[in-house]
Amino acid sequence: MAEKPLSKDASPATSSKAAGNPALRMMGLPNFKFKLPSRNWLIFWTITGSFTSILLYDRYHKQRAQRKWCTLVSHLAQEPLPVNMMPRRITIFLAAPPGDGLRVSRDHFHEYIKPVLVAGAMDWDVVEGRREGEVRAGLAEKIRKLRKRNGETSHAELGEESQEDQYQGIRKRAGITDWDGVQGDLVLGRHTWKEYIRGLHEGWLGPLDEAQPLESKKPHQQPLSAHSPDSPFLDIPPSETASSTPPQTDLSPPESVPEKPAKPLATPPYITPPEYASSPAAPTLPTSLPPSLPVALPHLLGFFNFPIRIYRFLTRRHLADSTGASVAALVLASQSRPFTQSTAFASAIDPDDASPSNDNQAESATAQPKDTWEQEAVLSEEESDWHQSVWKSNEEGDTKERVWQERMVIDGRIGSRMRRFEQISGQEEEAEKLDAEKRQEDEGYIERAKKLVGLGLKKKPAWEMGLEGDESA
């Protein structure tokens, strides 16, 4: 058959382009045609690439910030410790944020706080609260046990010795002493800080024993006998009673459905804030309480707050830097100062408080400004992010404790003894300097490892480098 003549428009170049690369075609590979993506794909890849780039940038600088503060406290892990002394132990207070579970606080602790504590070889105890009031009850009970160990007498019956008390006795008999330096407390979040303040007041100003409720005396009533004239039951002959009673059928009792055990409630407070002024302080109250460190816990819920939550998700490097600096100040324990009292802190407290005495306080504040304790204004900006369920009042008959909702009350005997960890001047510059030296050291390790593997830069032989000073030729 005769070959078909080529069209006038067709040329050997266009036909080869349409056929594709013959080498790829012989290998069985498809003919890829490279072209620009469409408009929709350009929009998709631009948005995805921008978000991914911002996220990777934030996570990189977040790791650098954490490494900076871990390097600053890492020298404490190399210091020797006597064999007859326990390591420094701090107490960490965690509570479930309003409207959420305890897992949020635990994740925040593990992500931002724990790396610095581990780098400084710190030991810690944790007081957790799944519901409102549990941290307050745990701290108050801990202080009451400390008062009893210090010699205060209690009228309550002595229960079984706890496991921690048994360990303490074993250490005492073995001659092991506790850390003789500063211990300290770390409080996570404004809601936990409110319970922490309430627990301190209850533990040092409240009684050792719980007040027993007065039993209502009821008149002793004797049951009416069957033959008494006041008895509502008349004497009925046995025959009539037998005929009047219907025949009983043998019915099996219904199977009882097992009820779920009720969740244990927090121990009710031994003392309320209005009773602080009239309550005597404990005889063993120290002149200075252990320093504390309130750490921010930003937690925002709600669909309409989605843009703010995305912004916080992409700027976690700032949170890691500020949290690491605060925790490093606690680990180093180089400087602590007492909480102050000033009128400047009154503006940081929300006047629209749910406290029953808020009206009187607002009127007195407008008439004459009073000094406010610094503890009341600590982390107060977090309250605007709390869930609306926190501000709902209790229903009738509900005795639920509302520590988060009520305004903080500070007694002068406790507020003047509280102290706060603080950064020393030049701490951040020192941390950046140590981090830069650490990075240079790590880069040296990487270069040596590359040379061992054979991937490092090799010097050219002399015959390949040419003669020096012969560039003009």
Tab-separated table of C-alpha atoms in Angstrom:
chain	number	residue	atom	x	y	z
A	1	MET	CA	0.000	0.000	0.000
A	2	ALA	CA	1.158	3.544	-0.669
A	3	GLU	CA	2.236	5.625	2.284
A	4	LYS	CA	0.009	8.499	3.276
A	5	PRO	CA	1.492	11.806	2.237
A	6	LEU	CA	2.399	14.194	5.050
A	7	SER	CA	0.131	17.177	5.501
A	8	LYS	CA	1.404	20.607	4.718
A	9	ASP	CA	1.187	21.763	8.360
A	10	ALA	CA	2.947	18.714	9.799
A	11	SER	CA	6.705	18.804	10.193
A	12	PRO	CA	9.289	16.344	11.530
A	13	ALA	CA	9.851	18.505	14.665
A	14	THR	CA	6.195	18.589	15.680
A	15	SER	CA	5.719	14.914	15.029
A	16	SER	CA	8.712	14.047	17.234
A	17	LYS	CA	7.345	16.231	20.044
A	18	ALA	CA	3.988	14.517	19.853
A	19	ALA	CA	5.609	11.102	19.888
A	20	GLY	CA	7.734	12.008	22.902
A	21	ASN	CA	11.180	10.871	23.881
A	22	PRO	CA	11.912	7.583	22.088
A	23	ALA	CA	14.226	6.414	24.885
A	24	LEU	CA	11.455	6.773	27.473
A	25	ARG	CA	9.005	5.141	25.111
A	26	MET	CA	11.306	2.141	24.658
A	27	MET	CA	11.646	1.827	28.444
A	28	GLY	CA	7.880	1.717	28.809
A	29	LEU	CA	7.628	5.036	30.653
A	30	PRO	CA	4.687	7.325	29.933
A	31	ASN	CA	5.098	10.513	28.021
A	32	PHE	CA	5.066	13.307	30.594
A	33	LYS	CA	3.933	16.661	29.361
A	34	PHE	CA	5.157	19.454	31.582
A	35	LYS	CA	2.827	22.401	31.864
A	36	LEU	CA	1.888	25.094	34.345
A	37	PRO	CA	-0.708	24.131	36.984
A	38	SER	CA	-4.199	25.472	36.701
A	39	ARG	CA	-5.578	28.385	38.684
A	40	ASN	CA	-7.180	26.194	41.355
A	41	TRP	CA	-3.997	24.214	41.878
A	42	LEU	CA	-1.988	27.413	42.198
A	43	ILE	CA	-4.346	28.652	44.930
A	44	PHE	CA	-4.190	25.313	46.766
A	45	TRP	CA	-0.409	24.992	46.700
A	46	THR	CA	0.091	28.639	47.670
A	47	ILE	CA	-2.116	28.360	50.755
A	48	THR	CA	-0.759	24.957	51.768
A	49	GLY	CA	2.853	25.964	51.227
A	50	SER	CA	2.475	29.224	53.131
A	51	PHE	CA	0.827	27.530	56.132
A	52	THR	CA	3.436	24.769	56.180
A	53	SER	CA	6.300	27.247	55.947
A	54	ILE	CA	4.945	29.364	58.827
A	55	LEU	CA	4.405	26.235	60.931
A	56	LEU	CA	7.907	24.885	60.307
A	57	TYR	CA	9.434	28.277	61.039
A	58	ASP	CA	7.552	28.518	64.332
A	59	ARG	CA	8.481	24.995	65.433
A	60	TYR	CA	12.135	25.561	64.597
A	61	HIS	CA	12.363	28.702	66.717
A	62	LYS	CA	10.327	27.048	69.454
A	63	GLN	CA	12.906	24.272	69.713
A	64	ARG	CA	15.692	26.852	69.740
A	65	ALA	CA	14.030	28.735	72.602
A	66	GLN	CA	13.587	25.567	74.645
A	67	ARG	CA	17.167	24.482	73.958
A	68	LYS	CA	18.402	27.908	75.062
A	69	TRP	CA	16.810	27.675	78.511
A	70	CYS	CA	17.690	23.991	78.905
A	71	THR	CA	21.338	24.839	78.231
A	72	LEU	CA	21.232	27.584	80.865
A	73	VAL	CA	20.237	25.179	83.671
A	74	SER	CA	22.073	22.071	82.447
A	75	HIS	CA	25.108	22.735	84.664
A	76	LEU	CA	23.007	21.915	87.746
A	77	ALA	CA	22.749	18.304	86.594
A	78	GLN	CA	26.556	17.984	86.776
A	79	GLU	CA	26.887	19.235	90.348
A	80	PRO	CA	27.582	16.482	92.921
A	81	LEU	CA	25.012	15.657	95.580
A	82	PRO	CA	25.834	14.182	99.014
A	83	VAL	CA	24.802	10.567	99.397
A	84	ASN	CA	22.837	11.338	102.579
A	85	MET	CA	20.754	14.175	101.086
A	86	MET	CA	17.613	14.052	98.956
A	87	PRO	CA	17.603	16.066	95.716
A	88	ARG	CA	15.698	19.299	95.443
A	89	ARG	CA	11.978	18.615	95.103
A	90	ILE	CA	9.360	21.127	94.022
A	91	THR	CA	5.584	20.832	94.013
A	92	ILE	CA	3.617	21.291	90.803
A	93	PHE	CA	-0.085	22.152	90.920
A	94	LEU	CA	-2.197	21.206	87.899
A	95	ALA	CA	-5.948	21.505	87.409
A	96	ALA	CA	-8.255	20.906	84.488
A	97	PRO	CA	-8.910	24.227	82.720
A	98	PRO	CA	-12.473	25.551	82.733
A	99	GLY	CA	-14.638	23.647	80.294
A	100	ASP	CA	-12.016	21.013	79.457
A	101	GLY	CA	-10.198	18.015	80.893
A	102	LEU	CA	-6.977	17.485	82.772
A	103	ARG	CA	-5.169	16.251	79.651
A	104	VAL	CA	-4.761	19.843	78.395
A	105	SER	CA	-2.802	20.871	81.488
A	106	ARG	CA	-0.726	17.704	81.394
A	107	ASP	CA	0.189	18.231	77.729
A	108	HIS	CA	1.161	21.835	78.425
A	109	PHE	CA	3.376	20.702	81.289
A	110	HIS	CA	5.086	17.983	79.245
A	111	GLU	CA	5.648	20.254	76.244
A	112	TYR	CA	6.838	23.515	77.801
A	113	ILE	CA	7.828	22.932	81.443
A	114	LYS	CA	9.157	19.404	81.823
A	115	PRO	CA	12.153	19.779	79.407
A	116	VAL	CA	13.650	22.591	81.528
A	117	LEU	CA	13.059	20.692	84.785
A	118	VAL	CA	14.679	17.553	83.404
A	119	ALA	CA	17.674	19.523	82.090
A	120	GLY	CA	18.207	20.927	85.592
A	121	ALA	CA	17.903	17.467	87.262
A	122	MET	CA	14.865	18.540	89.280
A	123	ASP	CA	12.535	16.243	91.195
A	124	TRP	CA	8.886	17.101	91.741
A	125	ASP	CA	5.577	16.113	93.274
A	126	VAL	CA	2.316	16.780	91.467
A	127	VAL	CA	-1.005	17.848	93.006
A	128	GLU	CA	-3.719	17.380	90.375
A	129	GLY	CA	-7.338	18.414	90.336
A	130	ARG	CA	-9.872	17.122	87.844
A	131	ARG	CA	-12.650	19.287	89.251
A	132	GLU	CA	-12.922	22.652	90.897
A	133	GLY	CA	-11.755	22.624	94.497
A	134	GLU	CA	-9.546	19.516	94.425
A	135	VAL	CA	-6.267	21.435	94.285
A	136	ARG	CA	-7.416	23.591	97.192
A	137	ALA	CA	-8.282	20.514	99.240
A	138	GLY	CA	-5.005	18.761	98.367
A	139	LEU	CA	-2.814	21.713	99.346
A	140	ALA	CA	-4.721	22.373	102.574
A	141	GLU	CA	-4.426	18.727	103.620
A	142	LYS	CA	-0.706	18.771	102.844
A	143	ILE	CA	-0.193	21.817	105.076
A	144	ARG	CA	-2.244	20.253	107.893
A	145	LYS	CA	-0.038	17.145	107.808
A	146	LEU	CA	3.040	19.379	107.957
A	147	ARG	CA	1.628	21.180	110.994
A	148	LYS	CA	1.015	17.862	112.754
A	149	ARG	CA	4.573	16.700	112.029
A	150	ASN	CA	5.870	19.991	113.466
A	151	GLY	CA	4.216	19.288	116.828
A	152	GLU	CA	0.687	20.692	116.673
A	153	THR	CA	-1.851	18.500	118.452
A	154	SER	CA	-4.991	17.244	116.788
A	155	HIS	CA	-8.153	15.961	118.476
A	156	ALA	CA	-9.038	13.685	115.599
A	157	GLU	CA	-8.337	9.979	115.764
A	158	LEU	CA	-5.027	9.000	114.247
A	159	GLY	CA	-5.578	7.035	111.071
A	160	GLU	CA	-3.259	4.696	109.275
A	161	GLU	CA	0.162	6.086	108.481
A	162	SER	CA	0.451	7.061	104.837
A	163	GLN	CA	3.089	5.613	102.554
A	164	GLU	CA	4.898	8.943	102.322
A	165	ASP	CA	5.096	9.160	106.130
A	166	GLN	CA	6.558	5.650	106.234
A	167	TYR	CA	9.211	6.616	103.690
A	168	GLN	CA	9.966	9.750	105.699
A	169	GLY	CA	10.526	7.653	108.827
A	170	ILE	CA	12.824	5.260	106.986
A	171	ARG	CA	14.919	8.156	105.663
A	172	LYS	CA	15.120	9.722	109.120
A	173	ARG	CA	16.342	6.482	110.692
A	174	ALA	CA	18.906	6.073	107.894
A	175	GLY	CA	20.230	9.592	108.420
A	176	ILE	CA	19.032	10.933	105.054
A	177	THR	CA	18.110	14.600	105.181
A	178	ASP	CA	15.992	16.721	102.881
A	179	TRP	CA	17.314	19.409	100.587
A	180	ASP	CA	18.547	22.283	102.712
A	181	GLY	CA	17.933	24.953	100.068
A	182	VAL	CA	14.905	26.556	98.463
A	183	GLN	CA	12.159	24.183	97.324
A	184	GLY	CA	9.358	26.125	95.643
A	185	ASP	CA	5.943	25.624	94.025
A	186	LEU	CA	4.898	25.872	90.375
A	187	VAL	CA	1.249	26.758	89.695
A	188	LEU	CA	-0.128	26.343	86.173
A	189	GLY	CA	-2.937	28.699	85.173
A	190	ARG	CA	-5.046	31.403	86.790
A	191	HIS	CA	-7.727	28.946	87.903
A	192	THR	CA	-5.133	26.810	89.719
A	193	TRP	CA	-3.594	29.946	91.207
A	194	LYS	CA	-6.924	30.863	92.804
A	195	GLU	CA	-7.191	27.430	94.387
A	196	TYR	CA	-3.552	27.617	95.489
A	197	ILE	CA	-4.179	30.891	97.349
A	198	ARG	CA	-7.334	29.491	98.944
A	199	GLY	CA	-5.485	26.328	100.012
A	200	LEU	CA	-2.662	28.317	101.629
A	201	HIS	CA	-5.122	30.312	103.718
A	202	GLU	CA	-7.115	27.237	104.699
A	203	GLY	CA	-4.005	25.270	105.670
A	204	TRP	CA	-2.303	27.956	107.804
A	205	LEU	CA	-5.335	29.816	109.179
A	206	GLY	CA	-7.870	27.007	109.455
A	207	PRO	CA	-8.203	24.368	112.175
A	208	LEU	CA	-6.490	21.013	112.086
A	209	ASP	CA	-9.741	19.126	112.553
A	210	GLU	CA	-12.911	19.443	110.556
A	211	ALA	CA	-15.803	21.014	112.412
A	212	GLN	CA	-18.457	18.400	113.097
A	213	PRO	CA	-22.000	19.467	112.157
A	214	LEU	CA	-24.411	19.727	115.068
A	215	GLU	CA	-26.914	16.893	115.083
A	216	SER	CA	-30.500	18.060	115.343
A	217	LYS	CA	-32.150	16.737	118.476
A	218	LYS	CA	-35.462	15.052	117.700
A	219	PRO	CA	-37.965	14.113	120.425
A	220	HIS	CA	-37.992	10.457	121.235
A	221	GLN	CA	-41.228	8.970	119.849
A	222	GLN	CA	-42.444	5.555	120.914
A	223	PRO	CA	-44.373	3.454	118.414
A	224	LEU	CA	-48.057	3.034	119.154
A	225	SER	CA	-48.991	-0.401	120.358
A	226	ALA	CA	-51.659	-2.379	118.593
A	227	HIS	CA	-53.990	-2.327	121.639
A	228	SER	CA	-53.554	1.273	122.664
A	229	PRO	CA	-56.613	3.516	122.373
A	230	ASP	CA	-54.687	5.939	120.172
A	231	SER	CA	-53.729	3.252	117.717
A	232	PRO	CA	-55.283	3.743	114.256
A	233	PHE	CA	-55.470	-0.014	113.780
A	234	LEU	CA	-58.451	-1.796	115.261
A	235	ASP	CA	-58.558	-5.341	116.570
A	236	ILE	CA	-59.635	-7.483	113.667
A	237	PRO	CA	-60.460	-11.163	114.077
A	238	PRO	CA	-58.005	-13.594	112.483
A	239	SER	CA	-60.637	-14.996	110.140
A	240	GLU	CA	-61.482	-11.579	108.747
A	241	THR	CA	-57.853	-10.697	108.273
A	242	ALA	CA	-57.180	-13.942	106.478
A	243	SER	CA	-60.133	-13.488	104.137
A	244	SER	CA	-59.408	-9.839	103.477
A	245	THR	CA	-55.815	-10.398	102.458
A	246	PRO	CA	-55.453	-11.382	98.806
A	247	PRO	CA	-53.549	-14.556	97.962
A	248	GLN	CA	-49.887	-13.861	97.478
A	249	THR	CA	-48.287	-15.088	94.319
A	250	ASP	CA	-44.730	-16.314	94.284
A	251	LEU	CA	-42.976	-13.534	92.396
A	252	SER	CA	-39.223	-13.438	92.019
A	253	PRO	CA	-37.646	-10.104	92.974
A	254	PRO	CA	-36.541	-7.989	90.036
A	255	GLU	CA	-32.859	-8.025	89.281
A	256	SER	CA	-31.174	-4.941	90.681
A	257	VAL	CA	-29.213	-2.891	88.162
A	258	PRO	CA	-25.711	-2.183	89.492
A	259	GLU	CA	-25.328	1.518	90.115
A	260	LYS	CA	-22.181	3.360	89.108
A	261	PRO	CA	-20.088	4.469	92.079
A	262	ALA	CA	-20.420	8.163	92.710
A	263	LYS	CA	-17.361	10.285	92.084
A	264	PRO	CA	-15.697	11.340	95.348
A	265	LEU	CA	-16.223	15.000	96.073
A	266	ALA	CA	-13.468	17.289	97.250
A	267	THR	CA	-13.105	17.796	100.990
A	268	PRO	CA	-15.242	20.773	102.036
A	269	PRO	CA	-13.227	23.779	103.234
A	270	TYR	CA	-12.497	24.021	106.947
A	271	ILE	CA	-12.609	27.827	106.795
A	272	THR	CA	-14.193	30.393	104.467
A	273	PRO	CA	-12.713	33.723	103.296
A	274	PRO	CA	-14.922	35.874	105.588
A	275	GLU	CA	-13.454	33.988	108.569
A	276	TYR	CA	-9.803	34.751	107.728
A	277	ALA	CA	-9.593	37.931	109.811
A	278	SER	CA	-11.035	36.345	112.969
A	279	SER	CA	-9.067	33.089	112.720
A	280	PRO	CA	-5.706	32.822	114.545
A	281	ALA	CA	-2.663	31.813	112.554
A	282	ALA	CA	-1.011	28.449	113.127
A	283	PRO	CA	1.729	28.449	115.806
A	284	THR	CA	4.121	26.782	113.340
A	285	LEU	CA	3.523	29.333	110.555
A	286	PRO	CA	7.002	30.172	109.171
A	287	THR	CA	8.205	33.716	108.708
A	288	SER	CA	8.555	33.111	104.969
A	289	LEU	CA	6.617	30.628	102.847
A	290	PRO	CA	8.307	28.714	99.989
A	291	PRO	CA	8.519	30.819	96.811
A	292	SER	CA	5.965	30.152	94.113
A	293	LEU	CA	5.890	30.602	90.351
A	294	PRO	CA	2.561	31.149	88.527
A	295	VAL	CA	2.861	30.044	84.882
A	296	ALA	CA	0.413	31.064	82.175
A	297	LEU	CA	-1.901	28.482	80.603
A	298	PRO	CA	-3.563	30.052	77.531
A	299	HIS	CA	-6.674	28.009	76.778
A	300	LEU	CA	-9.467	29.258	74.532
A	301	LEU	CA	-12.548	27.339	73.395
A	302	GLY	CA	-15.311	28.147	70.941
A	303	PHE	CA	-15.879	28.003	67.187
A	304	PHE	CA	-15.929	31.767	66.725
A	305	ASN	CA	-12.523	32.032	68.428
A	306	PHE	CA	-10.988	29.898	65.684
A	307	PRO	CA	-8.853	32.734	64.161
A	308	ILE	CA	-7.327	33.520	67.564
A	309	ARG	CA	-6.616	29.864	68.186
A	310	ILE	CA	-4.913	29.525	64.778
A	311	TYR	CA	-2.747	32.560	65.535
A	312	ARG	CA	-1.730	31.075	68.890
A	313	PHE	CA	-1.016	27.747	67.210
A	314	LEU	CA	1.384	29.421	64.764
A	315	THR	CA	3.163	31.574	67.381
A	316	ARG	CA	3.992	29.034	70.057
A	317	ARG	CA	7.631	30.097	69.968
A	318	HIS	CA	6.777	33.151	72.079
A	319	LEU	CA	4.967	30.991	74.657
A	320	ALA	CA	7.893	28.551	74.795
A	321	ASP	CA	10.355	31.406	75.307
A	322	SER	CA	8.412	33.123	78.106
A	323	THR	CA	7.550	29.844	79.866
A	324	GLY	CA	11.118	28.586	79.605
A	325	ALA	CA	12.464	31.816	81.084
A	326	SER	CA	10.084	31.578	84.068
A	327	VAL	CA	10.828	27.900	84.736
A	328	ALA	CA	14.570	28.536	84.421
A	329	ALA	CA	14.256	31.197	87.140
A	330	LEU	CA	12.599	28.585	89.374
A	331	VAL	CA	15.255	25.958	88.654
A	332	LEU	CA	18.157	28.326	89.268
A	333	ALA	CA	16.452	29.849	92.349
A	334	SER	CA	18.914	32.724	92.192
A	335	GLN	CA	16.471	35.449	93.162
A	336	SER	CA	13.043	35.677	94.766
A	337	ARG	CA	11.120	38.688	95.986
A	338	PRO	CA	8.042	39.187	98.195
A	339	PHE	CA	4.694	40.012	96.641
A	340	THR	CA	3.903	43.695	96.833
A	341	GLN	CA	0.763	45.641	97.689
A	342	SER	CA	-0.239	48.673	95.628
A	343	THR	CA	-3.222	50.512	94.166
A	344	ALA	CA	-1.913	49.845	90.654
A	345	PHE	CA	-3.077	46.219	90.813
A	346	ALA	CA	-6.708	47.209	91.362
A	347	SER	CA	-7.128	48.151	87.670
A	348	ALA	CA	-6.127	44.639	86.593
A	349	ILE	CA	-9.023	43.044	88.483
A	350	ASP	CA	-12.398	42.819	86.789
A	351	PRO	CA	-14.957	44.875	88.721
A	352	ASP	CA	-17.782	42.703	87.409
A	353	ASP	CA	-16.962	39.921	89.814
A	354	ALA	CA	-19.352	37.287	91.103
A	355	SER	CA	-18.214	37.728	94.682
A	356	PRO	CA	-21.098	38.582	97.067
A	357	SER	CA	-19.080	41.404	98.629
A	358	ASN	CA	-18.183	42.931	95.279
A	359	ASP	CA	-20.690	45.805	95.492
A	360	ASN	CA	-19.289	47.069	98.764
A	361	GLN	CA	-15.740	46.755	97.473
A	362	ALA	CA	-16.592	48.635	94.272
A	363	GLU	CA	-18.198	51.480	96.204
A	364	SER	CA	-15.228	51.786	98.545
A	365	ALA	CA	-12.822	51.635	95.588
A	366	THR	CA	-14.567	54.547	93.879
A	367	ALA	CA	-14.561	56.541	97.084
A	368	GLN	CA	-10.961	55.879	98.091
A	369	PRO	CA	-8.534	53.520	96.279
A	370	LYS	CA	-7.196	50.785	98.503
A	371	ASP	CA	-3.982	48.849	98.250
A	372	THR	CA	-4.454	45.566	96.435
A	373	TRP	CA	-2.203	42.569	96.751
A	374	GLU	CA	-0.208	41.564	93.701
A	375	GLN	CA	-1.483	37.997	93.975
A	376	GLU	CA	-4.976	39.129	92.954
A	377	ALA	CA	-3.758	40.487	89.600
A	378	VAL	CA	-1.489	37.568	88.651
A	379	LEU	CA	-2.564	36.043	85.295
A	380	SER	CA	-5.875	37.921	85.475
A	381	GLU	CA	-5.941	38.242	81.660
A	382	GLU	CA	-6.742	34.529	81.406
A	383	GLU	CA	-10.215	34.971	82.887
A	384	SER	CA	-11.487	36.564	79.659
A	385	ASP	CA	-10.739	33.267	77.837
A	386	TRP	CA	-12.596	31.048	80.292
A	387	HIS	CA	-15.694	29.138	79.291
A	388	GLN	CA	-19.058	30.708	80.085
A	389	SER	CA	-20.011	27.834	82.378
A	390	VAL	CA	-17.548	29.151	84.984
A	391	TRP	CA	-19.614	32.280	85.598
A	392	LYS	CA	-22.964	30.534	86.015
A	393	SER	CA	-24.318	30.629	89.557
A	394	ASN	CA	-25.269	27.466	91.387
A	395	GLU	CA	-28.802	26.217	91.102
A	396	GLU	CA	-31.008	25.973	94.140
A	397	GLY	CA	-29.801	23.188	96.380
A	398	ASP	CA	-26.442	22.869	94.626
A	399	THR	CA	-23.526	23.104	97.072
A	400	LYS	CA	-20.759	23.001	94.472
A	401	GLU	CA	-17.661	24.979	95.378
A	402	ARG	CA	-17.030	27.999	93.091
A	403	VAL	CA	-13.456	29.062	93.800
A	404	TRP	CA	-12.813	30.204	90.211
A	405	GLN	CA	-15.874	32.440	90.183
A	406	GLU	CA	-15.307	34.177	93.505
A	407	ARG	CA	-12.938	37.050	93.972
A	408	MET	CA	-9.578	36.308	95.570
A	409	VAL	CA	-9.214	37.284	99.238
A	410	ILE	CA	-5.714	37.774	100.649
A	411	ASP	CA	-4.990	37.914	104.366
A	412	GLY	CA	-2.026	40.071	105.328
A	413	ARG	CA	-0.436	37.333	107.428
A	414	ILE	CA	-0.260	35.029	104.410
A	415	GLY	CA	0.224	37.602	101.644
A	416	SER	CA	3.227	39.219	103.339
A	417	ARG	CA	4.960	35.840	103.751
A	418	MET	CA	4.545	34.741	100.123
A	419	ARG	CA	7.454	35.126	97.716
A	420	ARG	CA	7.857	34.842	93.957
A	421	PHE	CA	10.722	33.570	91.783
A	422	GLU	CA	12.204	36.236	89.545
A	423	GLN	CA	14.774	36.343	86.749
A	424	ILE	CA	18.113	37.930	87.445
A	425	SER	CA	19.406	40.702	85.216
A	426	GLY	CA	21.389	39.452	82.237
A	427	GLN	CA	19.906	35.956	82.405
A	428	GLU	CA	18.606	35.983	78.835
A	429	GLU	CA	21.914	37.281	77.395
A	430	GLU	CA	23.772	34.523	79.209
A	431	ALA	CA	21.331	31.923	77.888
A	432	GLU	CA	21.809	33.114	74.286
A	433	LYS	CA	25.589	33.070	74.685
A	434	LEU	CA	25.595	29.518	76.051
A	435	ASP	CA	23.222	28.401	73.309
A	436	ALA	CA	25.512	29.836	70.614
A	437	GLU	CA	28.494	27.993	72.083
A	438	LYS	CA	26.437	24.809	72.230
A	439	ARG	CA	25.474	25.129	68.559
A	440	GLN	CA	29.089	25.629	67.536
A	441	GLU	CA	30.072	22.559	69.509
A	442	ASP	CA	27.306	20.525	67.888
A	443	GLU	CA	28.374	21.701	64.435
A	444	GLY	CA	31.914	20.544	65.215
A	445	TYR	CA	30.574	17.094	66.112
A	446	ILE	CA	28.640	16.961	62.851
A	447	GLU	CA	31.670	17.926	60.768
A	448	ARG	CA	33.838	15.286	62.442
A	449	ALA	CA	31.134	12.680	61.867
A	450	LYS	CA	30.986	13.619	58.187
A	451	LYS	CA	34.736	13.204	57.871
A	452	LEU	CA	34.577	9.764	59.437
A	453	VAL	CA	31.886	8.702	57.016
A	454	GLY	CA	33.687	10.329	54.102
A	455	LEU	CA	31.174	13.089	53.409
A	456	GLY	CA	33.235	15.989	54.699
A	457	LEU	CA	34.991	18.582	52.596
A	458	LYS	CA	38.277	17.240	51.276
A	459	LYS	CA	41.262	19.436	50.625
A	460	LYS	CA	42.399	19.442	47.039
A	461	PRO	CA	45.887	18.171	46.316
A	462	ALA	CA	48.572	20.714	45.612
A	463	TRP	CA	48.701	19.866	41.936
A	464	GLU	CA	44.984	20.664	41.594
A	465	MET	CA	45.112	23.937	43.533
A	466	GLY	CA	47.752	25.576	41.344
A	467	LEU	CA	50.506	27.930	42.365
A	468	GLU	CA	49.702	30.673	44.876
A	469	GLY	CA	50.284	34.200	43.687
A	470	ASP	CA	50.092	33.201	40.032
A	471	GLU	CA	46.639	34.695	39.456
A	472	SER	CA	47.996	37.522	37.240
A	473	ALA	CA	49.353	35.094	34.730
